[in-house]
Amino acid sequence: LKEYAKAASAYSSALRLDPDNKAVYFKQGWSSFKAGSTRDGLNKMKEAIDAGVNDPECLGKLGEILMRESPDQDLSFAERLLKSSVDIDGTNPETLTWLGRVYEK
């Protein structure tokens, strides 16, 4: 369906019920980002990572977004996220490719 605004709203409702669910907070940020709230979505995803989300998919996705779409391309933060993702699960070729792109910059 790709209705990201509705997804972000559903995640907001979930967080009201379980405010400590960091993974949902990350997903809310991702949905906000995809719905067009780029800066807000990036900030929410960064906050989720800073709060302790340690899922390789989340780490890799934010690293990729920072490389691909962030206006300031925070390369050191992107590198840290991508390396953490690879350390947890080094079998994702997409994450390894984005890490290579960080090194090319």
CSV table of C-alpha atoms in Angstrom, one decimal:
chain,number,residue,atom,x,y,z
A,1,LEU,CA,0.0,0.0,0.0
A,2,LYS,CA,2.9,2.3,0.7
A,3,GLU,CA,0.7,4.6,2.9
A,4,TYR,CA,3.6,5.9,4.9
A,5,ALA,CA,1.7,8.7,6.6
A,6,LYS,CA,-0.8,6.2,7.9
A,7,ALA,CA,2.0,3.9,9.0
A,8,ALA,CA,3.7,6.7,10.9
A,9,SER,CA,0.4,7.5,12.6
A,10,ALA,CA,-0.1,3.8,13.6
A,11,TYR,CA,3.5,3.7,15.0
A,12,SER,CA,2.7,6.9,17.0
A,13,SER,CA,-0.3,5.1,18.5
A,14,ALA,CA,1.9,2.1,19.3
A,15,LEU,CA,4.4,4.3,21.0
A,16,ARG,CA,1.8,5.9,23.2
A,17,LEU,CA,1.0,2.4,24.5
A,18,ASP,CA,4.7,1.3,24.7
A,19,PRO,CA,7.0,4.4,24.8
A,20,ASP,CA,10.1,2.3,25.4
A,21,ASN,CA,9.8,0.3,22.2
A,22,LYS,CA,12.8,1.7,20.4
A,23,ALA,CA,12.4,-0.4,17.3
A,24,VAL,CA,8.9,1.0,16.7
A,25,TYR,CA,10.4,4.5,17.2
A,26,PHE,CA,12.8,3.8,14.4
A,27,LYS,CA,10.0,2.5,12.1
A,28,GLN,CA,8.0,5.6,12.9
A,29,GLY,CA,11.0,7.7,11.7
A,30,TRP,CA,11.4,5.6,8.6
A,31,SER,CA,7.7,6.0,7.7
A,32,SER,CA,7.8,9.8,8.4
A,33,PHE,CA,10.9,10.0,6.1
A,34,LYS,CA,9.1,8.1,3.3
A,35,ALA,CA,6.0,10.2,3.8
A,36,GLY,CA,8.0,13.3,3.0
A,37,SER,CA,9.0,14.6,6.4
A,38,THR,CA,12.7,14.0,5.6
A,39,ARG,CA,14.3,16.0,8.5
A,40,ASP,CA,11.8,14.8,11.1
A,41,GLY,CA,12.2,11.2,10.0
A,42,LEU,CA,16.0,11.4,10.0
A,43,ASN,CA,15.9,12.9,13.5
A,44,LYS,CA,13.6,10.2,14.8
A,45,MET,CA,15.7,7.4,13.4
A,46,LYS,CA,18.9,8.9,14.8
A,47,GLU,CA,17.2,9.3,18.2
A,48,ALA,CA,16.1,5.6,18.1
A,49,ILE,CA,19.7,4.5,17.3
A,50,ASP,CA,21.1,6.8,20.1
A,51,ALA,CA,18.5,5.3,22.5
A,52,GLY,CA,20.0,1.8,21.8
A,53,VAL,CA,18.3,0.2,18.8
A,54,ASN,CA,20.9,-2.4,17.8
A,55,ASP,CA,19.2,-4.1,14.9
A,56,PRO,CA,21.5,-4.6,11.9
A,57,GLU,CA,18.7,-3.7,9.5
A,58,CYS,CA,17.9,-0.4,11.2
A,59,LEU,CA,21.6,0.5,11.5
A,60,GLY,CA,22.2,-0.3,7.9
A,61,LYS,CA,19.1,1.5,6.6
A,62,LEU,CA,20.0,4.8,8.5
A,63,GLY,CA,23.6,4.6,7.3
A,64,GLU,CA,22.3,4.1,3.7
A,65,ILE,CA,19.9,7.0,4.0
A,66,LEU,CA,22.6,9.3,5.4
A,67,MET,CA,24.8,8.5,2.4
A,68,ARG,CA,22.0,8.7,-0.2
A,69,GLU,CA,19.6,11.4,0.9
A,70,SER,CA,20.9,13.4,3.8
A,71,PRO,CA,21.8,16.9,2.7
A,72,ASP,CA,24.8,17.1,5.0
A,73,GLN,CA,26.0,13.5,4.5
A,74,ASP,CA,27.3,12.8,7.9
A,75,LEU,CA,29.9,10.4,6.7
A,76,SER,CA,31.4,9.5,10.1
A,77,PHE,CA,28.0,8.7,11.6
A,78,ALA,CA,27.0,6.7,8.5
A,79,GLU,CA,30.3,4.8,8.7
A,80,ARG,CA,29.7,4.0,12.3
A,81,LEU,CA,26.2,2.7,11.7
A,82,LEU,CA,27.1,0.6,8.7
A,83,LYS,CA,30.1,-0.9,10.5
A,84,SER,CA,27.9,-1.7,13.4
A,85,SER,CA,25.4,-3.4,11.1
A,86,VAL,CA,28.2,-5.5,9.5
A,87,ASP,CA,29.6,-6.4,12.9
A,88,ILE,CA,26.2,-7.8,13.9
A,89,ASP,CA,25.4,-9.5,10.6
A,90,GLY,CA,28.0,-9.3,7.8
A,91,THR,CA,25.9,-11.2,5.3
A,92,ASN,CA,23.9,-8.2,3.8
A,93,PRO,CA,25.5,-7.3,0.5
A,94,GLU,CA,23.6,-4.0,0.3
A,95,THR,CA,25.0,-2.8,3.7
A,96,LEU,CA,28.5,-3.8,2.6
A,97,THR,CA,28.0,-1.9,-0.6
A,98,TRP,CA,27.0,1.2,1.2
A,99,LEU,CA,30.0,0.9,3.5
A,100,GLY,CA,32.2,0.7,0.5
A,101,ARG,CA,30.6,3.9,-0.8
A,102,VAL,CA,31.4,5.7,2.5
A,103,TYR,CA,35.0,4.8,2.0
A,104,GLU,CA,34.9,6.1,-1.6
A,105,LYS,CA,33.8,9.6,-0.4
